[in-house]
Amino acid sequence: FSKGGIPIKYKSDGDVAIESEPKEVRSFDNRNYVLEKGITGDFALIKAWKADKKGNLIFKGSARNFNPDMATAGKITIAEVEEIVENGEISPEDV
């Protein structure tokens, strides 16, 4: 993987049209790791329990598993919430 050359797209005759680029390799604790760019989505659709008008969200129950990470992974986040409160009603410790 680190040297590149892995087929990404093939031509109609079966030859390789596009190959992968070489990847950066770094060593941590005497172990080599291939670095890969993270995937960023255009939109993140999430469910939250409560939100204020500034966009701060509180997650409840199993929504705490992946929704906070997904909220930061998209360029634009769309949140469905059960309750919208005024600014300042959500404690900073809860966000």
PDB file of N, CA, C and O in Angstrom, residues 14-69:
ATOM      1  N   GLY A  14      -9.236  -3.722 -19.800  1.00  0.00           N
ATOM      2  CA  GLY A  14      -8.698  -4.396 -18.630  1.00  0.00           C
ATOM      3  C   GLY A  14      -7.397  -3.829 -18.113  1.00  0.00           C
ATOM      4  O   GLY A  14      -6.934  -4.218 -17.047  1.00  0.00           O
ATOM      5  N   ASP A  15      -6.774  -2.905 -18.855  1.00  0.00           N
ATOM      6  CA  ASP A  15      -5.550  -2.269 -18.367  1.00  0.00           C
ATOM      7  C   ASP A  15      -5.887  -1.265 -17.270  1.00  0.00           C
ATOM      8  O   ASP A  15      -7.007  -0.759 -17.189  1.00  0.00           O
ATOM      9  N   VAL A  16      -4.905  -0.962 -16.446  1.00  0.00           N
ATOM     10  CA  VAL A  16      -5.111  -0.014 -15.349  1.00  0.00           C
ATOM     11  C   VAL A  16      -5.111   1.409 -15.900  1.00  0.00           C
ATOM     12  O   VAL A  16      -4.172   1.834 -16.564  1.00  0.00           O
ATOM     13  N   ALA A  17      -6.176   2.155 -15.595  1.00  0.00           N
ATOM     14  CA  ALA A  17      -6.284   3.553 -16.029  1.00  0.00           C
ATOM     15  C   ALA A  17      -5.714   4.498 -14.970  1.00  0.00           C
ATOM     16  O   ALA A  17      -5.031   5.461 -15.292  1.00  0.00           O
ATOM     17  N   ILE A  18      -6.013   4.229 -13.690  1.00  0.00           N
ATOM     18  CA  ILE A  18      -5.546   5.083 -12.596  1.00  0.00           C
ATOM     19  C   ILE A  18      -4.996   4.196 -11.500  1.00  0.00           C
ATOM     20  O   ILE A  18      -5.642   3.245 -11.069  1.00  0.00           O
ATOM     21  N   GLU A  19      -3.781   4.529 -11.027  1.00  0.00           N
ATOM     22  CA  GLU A  19      -3.155   3.814  -9.909  1.00  0.00           C
ATOM     23  C   GLU A  19      -3.108   4.717  -8.688  1.00  0.00           C
ATOM     24  O   GLU A  19      -3.087   5.941  -8.800  1.00  0.00           O
ATOM     25  N   SER A  20      -3.061   4.107  -7.522  1.00  0.00           N
ATOM     26  CA  SER A  20      -2.966   4.886  -6.289  1.00  0.00           C
ATOM     27  C   SER A  20      -1.587   5.529  -6.173  1.00  0.00           C
ATOM     28  O   SER A  20      -0.596   5.020  -6.675  1.00  0.00           O
ATOM     29  N   GLU A  21      -1.565   6.651  -5.485  1.00  0.00           N
ATOM     30  CA  GLU A  21      -0.325   7.385  -5.226  1.00  0.00           C
ATOM     31  C   GLU A  21       0.419   6.742  -4.051  1.00  0.00           C
ATOM     32  O   GLU A  21      -0.203   6.107  -3.203  1.00  0.00           O
ATOM     33  N   PRO A  22       1.727   6.935  -3.973  1.00  0.00           N
ATOM     34  CA  PRO A  22       2.459   6.444  -2.788  1.00  0.00           C
ATOM     35  C   PRO A  22       1.963   7.148  -1.515  1.00  0.00           C
ATOM     36  O   PRO A  22       1.561   8.306  -1.550  1.00  0.00           O
ATOM     37  N   LYS A  23       1.958   6.444  -0.407  1.00  0.00           N
ATOM     38  CA  LYS A  23       1.487   6.970   0.873  1.00  0.00           C
ATOM     39  C   LYS A  23       2.662   7.239   1.801  1.00  0.00           C
ATOM     40  O   LYS A  23       3.692   6.573   1.734  1.00  0.00           O
ATOM     41  N   GLU A  24       2.465   8.206   2.691  1.00  0.00           N
ATOM     42  CA  GLU A  24       3.481   8.522   3.691  1.00  0.00           C
ATOM     43  C   GLU A  24       3.498   7.434   4.763  1.00  0.00           C
ATOM     44  O   GLU A  24       2.453   6.954   5.199  1.00  0.00           O
ATOM     45  N   VAL A  25       4.683   7.042   5.176  1.00  0.00           N
ATOM     46  CA  VAL A  25       4.845   6.034   6.224  1.00  0.00           C
ATOM     47  C   VAL A  25       5.603   6.675   7.384  1.00  0.00           C
ATOM     48  O   VAL A  25       6.629   7.323   7.183  1.00  0.00           O
ATOM     49  N   ARG A  26       5.094   6.492   8.598  1.00  0.00           N
ATOM     50  CA  ARG A  26       5.763   6.985   9.799  1.00  0.00           C
ATOM     51  C   ARG A  26       5.931   5.841  10.788  1.00  0.00           C
ATOM     52  O   ARG A  26       5.138   4.911  10.818  1.00  0.00           O
ATOM     53  N   SER A  27       6.951   5.968  11.601  1.00  0.00           N
ATOM     54  CA  SER A  27       7.248   4.932  12.582  1.00  0.00           C
ATOM     55  C   SER A  27       6.915   5.445  13.981  1.00  0.00           C
ATOM     56  O   SER A  27       7.344   6.527  14.376  1.00  0.00           O
ATOM     57  N   PHE A  28       6.129   4.650  14.713  1.00  0.00           N
ATOM     58  CA  PHE A  28       5.799   4.942  16.102  1.00  0.00           C
ATOM     59  C   PHE A  28       6.125   3.698  16.922  1.00  0.00           C
ATOM     60  O   PHE A  28       5.638   2.606  16.624  1.00  0.00           O
ATOM     61  N   ASP A  29       6.945   3.859  17.943  1.00  0.00           N
ATOM     62  CA  ASP A  29       7.344   2.745  18.807  1.00  0.00           C
ATOM     63  C   ASP A  29       7.872   1.559  17.997  1.00  0.00           C
ATOM     64  O   ASP A  29       7.456   0.416  18.184  1.00  0.00           O
ATOM     65  N   ASN A  30       8.760   1.865  17.066  1.00  0.00           N
ATOM     66  CA  ASN A  30       9.403   0.856  16.211  1.00  0.00           C
ATOM     67  C   ASN A  30       8.415   0.053  15.365  1.00  0.00           C
ATOM     68  O   ASN A  30       8.660  -1.097  15.027  1.00  0.00           O
ATOM     69  N   ARG A  31       7.295   0.663  15.033  1.00  0.00           N
ATOM     70  CA  ARG A  31       6.301   0.023  14.174  1.00  0.00           C
ATOM     71  C   ARG A  31       5.904   1.007  13.085  1.00  0.00           C
ATOM     72  O   ARG A  31       5.627   2.172  13.369  1.00  0.00           O
ATOM     73  N   ASN A  32       5.886   0.561  11.831  1.00  0.00           N
ATOM     74  CA  ASN A  32       5.563   1.440  10.701  1.00  0.00           C
ATOM     75  C   ASN A  32       4.054   1.495  10.469  1.00  0.00           C
ATOM     76  O   ASN A  32       3.364   0.478  10.544  1.00  0.00           O
ATOM     77  N   TYR A  33       3.570   2.712  10.180  1.00  0.00           N
ATOM     78  CA  TYR A  33       2.157   2.934   9.901  1.00  0.00           C
ATOM     79  C   TYR A  33       2.030   3.724   8.610  1.00  0.00           C
ATOM     80  O   TYR A  33       2.755   4.696   8.390  1.00  0.00           O
ATOM     81  N   VAL A  34       1.083   3.307   7.764  1.00  0.00           N
ATOM     82  CA  VAL A  34       0.799   4.021   6.523  1.00  0.00           C
ATOM     83  C   VAL A  34      -0.268   5.061   6.839  1.00  0.00           C
ATOM     84  O   VAL A  34      -1.323   4.746   7.387  1.00  0.00           O
ATOM     85  N   LEU A  35      -0.003   6.340   6.498  1.00  0.00           N
ATOM     86  CA  LEU A  35      -0.950   7.414   6.778  1.00  0.00           C
ATOM     87  C   LEU A  35      -1.921   7.562   5.616  1.00  0.00           C
ATOM     88  O   LEU A  35      -1.542   7.499   4.448  1.00  0.00           O
ATOM     89  N   GLU A  36      -3.169   7.770   5.943  1.00  0.00           N
ATOM     90  CA  GLU A  36      -4.230   7.914   4.951  1.00  0.00           C
ATOM     91  C   GLU A  36      -5.074   9.117   5.330  1.00  0.00           C
ATOM     92  O   GLU A  36      -5.320   9.361   6.513  1.00  0.00           O
ATOM     93  N   LYS A  37      -5.527   9.887   4.340  1.00  0.00           N
ATOM     94  CA  LYS A  37      -6.397  11.025   4.611  1.00  0.00           C
ATOM     95  C   LYS A  37      -7.738  10.530   5.121  1.00  0.00           C
ATOM     96  O   LYS A  37      -8.259   9.523   4.654  1.00  0.00           O
ATOM     97  N   GLY A  38      -8.296  11.250   6.082  1.00  0.00           N
ATOM     98  CA  GLY A  38      -9.609  10.903   6.605  1.00  0.00           C
ATOM     99  C   GLY A  38     -10.701  11.288   5.627  1.00  0.00           C
ATOM    100  O   GLY A  38     -10.544  12.203   4.806  1.00  0.00           O
ATOM    101  N   ILE A  39     -11.813  10.590   5.713  1.00  0.00           N
ATOM    102  CA  ILE A  39     -12.957  10.877   4.857  1.00  0.00           C
ATOM    103  C   ILE A  39     -13.799  11.954   5.520  1.00  0.00           C
ATOM    104  O   ILE A  39     -14.145  11.857   6.699  1.00  0.00           O
ATOM    105  N   THR A  40     -14.133  12.978   4.765  1.00  0.00           N
ATOM    106  CA  THR A  40     -14.995  14.049   5.250  1.00  0.00           C
ATOM    107  C   THR A  40     -16.233  14.097   4.383  1.00  0.00           C
ATOM    108  O   THR A  40     -16.139  14.261   3.170  1.00  0.00           O
ATOM    109  N   GLY A  41     -17.385  13.944   5.010  1.00  0.00           N
ATOM    110  CA  GLY A  41     -18.637  14.012   4.268  1.00  0.00           C
ATOM    111  C   GLY A  41     -19.095  15.448   4.099  1.00  0.00           C
ATOM    112  O   GLY A  41     -18.683  16.345   4.838  1.00  0.00           O
ATOM    113  N   ASP A  42     -19.945  15.652   3.124  1.00  0.00           N
ATOM    114  CA  ASP A  42     -20.521  16.988   2.939  1.00  0.00           C
ATOM    115  C   ASP A  42     -21.527  17.296   4.043  1.00  0.00           C
ATOM    116  O   ASP A  42     -21.599  18.412   4.539  1.00  0.00           O
ATOM    117  N   PHE A  43     -22.309  16.285   4.424  1.00  0.00           N
ATOM    118  CA  PHE A  43     -23.342  16.477   5.431  1.00  0.00           C
ATOM    119  C   PHE A  43     -23.241  15.396   6.503  1.00  0.00           C
ATOM    120  O   PHE A  43     -22.880  14.264   6.218  1.00  0.00           O
ATOM    121  N   ALA A  44     -23.587  15.769   7.724  1.00  0.00           N
ATOM    122  CA  ALA A  44     -23.709  14.814   8.821  1.00  0.00           C
ATOM    123  C   ALA A  44     -25.120  14.959   9.370  1.00  0.00           C
ATOM    124  O   ALA A  44     -25.532  16.052   9.770  1.00  0.00           O
ATOM    125  N   LEU A  45     -25.894  13.878   9.346  1.00  0.00           N
ATOM    126  CA  LEU A  45     -27.252  13.872   9.882  1.00  0.00           C
ATOM    127  C   LEU A  45     -27.211  13.177  11.239  1.00  0.00           C
ATOM    128  O   LEU A  45     -26.852  12.012  11.333  1.00  0.00           O
ATOM    129  N   ILE A  46     -27.581  13.916  12.282  1.00  0.00           N
ATOM    130  CA  ILE A  46     -27.478  13.366  13.634  1.00  0.00           C
ATOM    131  C   ILE A  46     -28.754  13.609  14.417  1.00  0.00           C
ATOM    132  O   ILE A  46     -29.583  14.429  14.047  1.00  0.00           O
ATOM    133  N   LYS A  47     -28.892  12.889  15.507  1.00  0.00           N
ATOM    134  CA  LYS A  47     -30.035  13.016  16.420  1.00  0.00           C
ATOM    135  C   LYS A  47     -29.500  13.398  17.791  1.00  0.00           C
ATOM    136  O   LYS A  47     -28.561  12.788  18.289  1.00  0.00           O
ATOM    137  N   ALA A  48     -30.087  14.436  18.375  1.00  0.00           N
ATOM    138  CA  ALA A  48     -29.693  14.889  19.711  1.00  0.00           C
ATOM    139  C   ALA A  48     -30.943  15.056  20.569  1.00  0.00           C
ATOM    140  O   ALA A  48     -32.065  15.139  20.065  1.00  0.00           O
ATOM    141  N   TRP A  49     -30.731  15.111  21.859  1.00  0.00           N
ATOM    142  CA  TRP A  49     -31.851  15.274  22.779  1.00  0.00           C
ATOM    143  C   TRP A  49     -32.259  16.737  22.892  1.00  0.00           C
ATOM    144  O   TRP A  49     -33.428  17.090  22.808  1.00  0.00           O
ATOM    145  N   LYS A  50     -31.271  17.615  23.097  1.00  0.00           N
ATOM    146  CA  LYS A  50     -31.562  19.024  23.338  1.00  0.00           C
ATOM    147  C   LYS A  50     -30.542  19.892  22.624  1.00  0.00           C
ATOM    148  O   LYS A  50     -29.384  19.508  22.495  1.00  0.00           O
ATOM    149  N   ALA A  51     -30.989  21.062  22.154  1.00  0.00           N
ATOM    150  CA  ALA A  51     -30.086  22.013  21.489  1.00  0.00           C
ATOM    151  C   ALA A  51     -30.456  23.424  21.916  1.00  0.00           C
ATOM    152  O   ALA A  51     -31.615  23.706  22.233  1.00  0.00           O
ATOM    153  N   ASP A  52     -29.448  24.295  21.923  1.00  0.00           N
ATOM    154  CA  ASP A  52     -29.761  25.710  22.106  1.00  0.00           C
ATOM    155  C   ASP A  52     -29.681  26.399  20.745  1.00  0.00           C
ATOM    156  O   ASP A  52     -29.343  25.783  19.739  1.00  0.00           O
ATOM    157  N   LYS A  53     -30.010  27.681  20.705  1.00  0.00           N
ATOM    158  CA  LYS A  53     -30.094  28.402  19.431  1.00  0.00           C
ATOM    159  C   LYS A  53     -28.736  28.707  18.818  1.00  0.00           C
ATOM    160  O   LYS A  53     -28.660  29.130  17.677  1.00  0.00           O
ATOM    161  N   LYS A  54     -27.654  28.456  19.558  1.00  0.00           N
ATOM    162  CA  LYS A  54     -26.302  28.607  19.007  1.00  0.00           C
ATOM    163  C   LYS A  54     -25.794  27.318  18.385  1.00  0.00           C
ATOM    164  O   LYS A  54     -24.736  27.290  17.789  1.00  0.00           O
ATOM    165  N   GLY A  55     -26.537  26.222  18.554  1.00  0.00           N
ATOM    166  CA  GLY A  55     -26.139  24.957  17.958  1.00  0.00           C
ATOM    167  C   GLY A  55     -25.457  23.990  18.897  1.00  0.00           C
ATOM    168  O   GLY A  55     -25.014  22.929  18.464  1.00  0.00           O
ATOM    169  N   ASN A  56     -25.368  24.322  20.180  1.00  0.00           N
ATOM    170  CA  ASN A  56     -24.813  23.373  21.146  1.00  0.00           C
ATOM    171  C   ASN A  56     -25.808  22.244  21.351  1.00  0.00           C
ATOM    172  O   ASN A  56     -27.015  22.476  21.453  1.00  0.00           O
ATOM    173  N   LEU A  57     -25.304  21.026  21.418  1.00  0.00           N
ATOM    174  CA  LEU A  57     -26.168  19.856  21.498  1.00  0.00           C
ATOM    175  C   LEU A  57     -25.874  19.025  22.735  1.00  0.00           C
ATOM    176  O   LEU A  57     -24.742  18.965  23.200  1.00  0.00           O
ATOM    177  N   ILE A  58     -26.924  18.376  23.248  1.00  0.00           N
ATOM    178  CA  ILE A  58     -26.779  17.389  24.314  1.00  0.00           C
ATOM    179  C   ILE A  58     -27.289  16.068  23.760  1.00  0.00           C
ATOM    180  O   ILE A  58     -28.394  15.993  23.208  1.00  0.00           O
ATOM    181  N   PHE A  59     -26.481  15.025  23.912  1.00  0.00           N
ATOM    182  CA  PHE A  59     -26.851  13.697  23.450  1.00  0.00           C
ATOM    183  C   PHE A  59     -27.244  12.856  24.644  1.00  0.00           C
ATOM    184  O   PHE A  59     -26.685  12.978  25.726  1.00  0.00           O
ATOM    185  N   LYS A  60     -28.223  11.976  24.441  1.00  0.00           N
ATOM    186  CA  LYS A  60     -28.769  11.176  25.538  1.00  0.00           C
ATOM    187  C   LYS A  60     -28.775   9.701  25.124  1.00  0.00           C
ATOM    188  O   LYS A  60     -29.088   9.368  23.992  1.00  0.00           O
ATOM    189  N   GLY A  61     -28.417   8.826  26.065  1.00  0.00           N
ATOM    190  CA  GLY A  61     -28.480   7.400  25.819  1.00  0.00           C
ATOM    191  C   GLY A  61     -27.482   6.931  24.778  1.00  0.00           C
ATOM    192  O   GLY A  61     -26.333   7.373  24.740  1.00  0.00           O
ATOM    193  N   SER A  62     -27.943   6.031  23.898  1.00  0.00           N
ATOM    194  CA  SER A  62     -27.041   5.447  22.900  1.00  0.00           C
ATOM    195  C   SER A  62     -26.625   6.452  21.832  1.00  0.00           C
ATOM    196  O   SER A  62     -25.694   6.198  21.074  1.00  0.00           O
ATOM    197  N   ALA A  63     -27.289   7.606  21.751  1.00  0.00           N
ATOM    198  CA  ALA A  63     -26.891   8.644  20.794  1.00  0.00           C
ATOM    199  C   ALA A  63     -25.519   9.218  21.138  1.00  0.00           C
ATOM    200  O   ALA A  63     -24.916   9.897  20.308  1.00  0.00           O
ATOM    201  N   ARG A  64     -25.022   8.952  22.344  1.00  0.00           N
ATOM    202  CA  ARG A  64     -23.693   9.434  22.739  1.00  0.00           C
ATOM    203  C   ARG A  64     -22.575   8.646  22.072  1.00  0.00           C
ATOM    204  O   ARG A  64     -21.431   9.052  22.104  1.00  0.00           O
ATOM    205  N   ASN A  65     -22.890   7.482  21.492  1.00  0.00           N
ATOM    206  CA  ASN A  65     -21.854   6.626  20.923  1.00  0.00           C
ATOM    207  C   ASN A  65     -21.150   7.275  19.737  1.00  0.00           C
ATOM    208  O   ASN A  65     -19.936   7.443  19.753  1.00  0.00           O
ATOM    209  N   PHE A  66     -21.886   7.599  18.690  1.00  0.00           N
ATOM    210  CA  PHE A  66     -21.254   8.075  17.462  1.00  0.00           C
ATOM    211  C   PHE A  66     -21.668   9.480  17.043  1.00  0.00           C
ATOM    212  O   PHE A  66     -20.980  10.109  16.252  1.00  0.00           O
ATOM    213  N   ASN A  67     -22.792   9.977  17.540  1.00  0.00           N
ATOM    214  CA  ASN A  67     -23.272  11.278  17.082  1.00  0.00           C
ATOM    215  C   ASN A  67     -22.312  12.437  17.358  1.00  0.00           C
ATOM    216  O   ASN A  67     -22.141  13.291  16.499  1.00  0.00           O
ATOM    217  N   PRO A  68     -21.653  12.510  18.531  1.00  0.00           N
ATOM    218  CA  PRO A  68     -20.712  13.619  18.721  1.00  0.00           C
ATOM    219  C   PRO A  68     -19.566  13.604  17.702  1.00  0.00           C
ATOM    220  O   PRO A  68     -19.165  14.651  17.194  1.00  0.00           O
ATOM    221  N   ASP A  69     -19.060  12.416  17.369  1.00  0.00           N
ATOM    222  CA  ASP A  69     -17.999  12.328  16.364  1.00  0.00           C
ATOM    223  C   ASP A  69     -18.525  12.678  14.980  1.00  0.00           C
ATOM    224  O   ASP A  69     -17.873  13.375  14.197  1.00  0.00           O
TER     225      ASP A  69
END
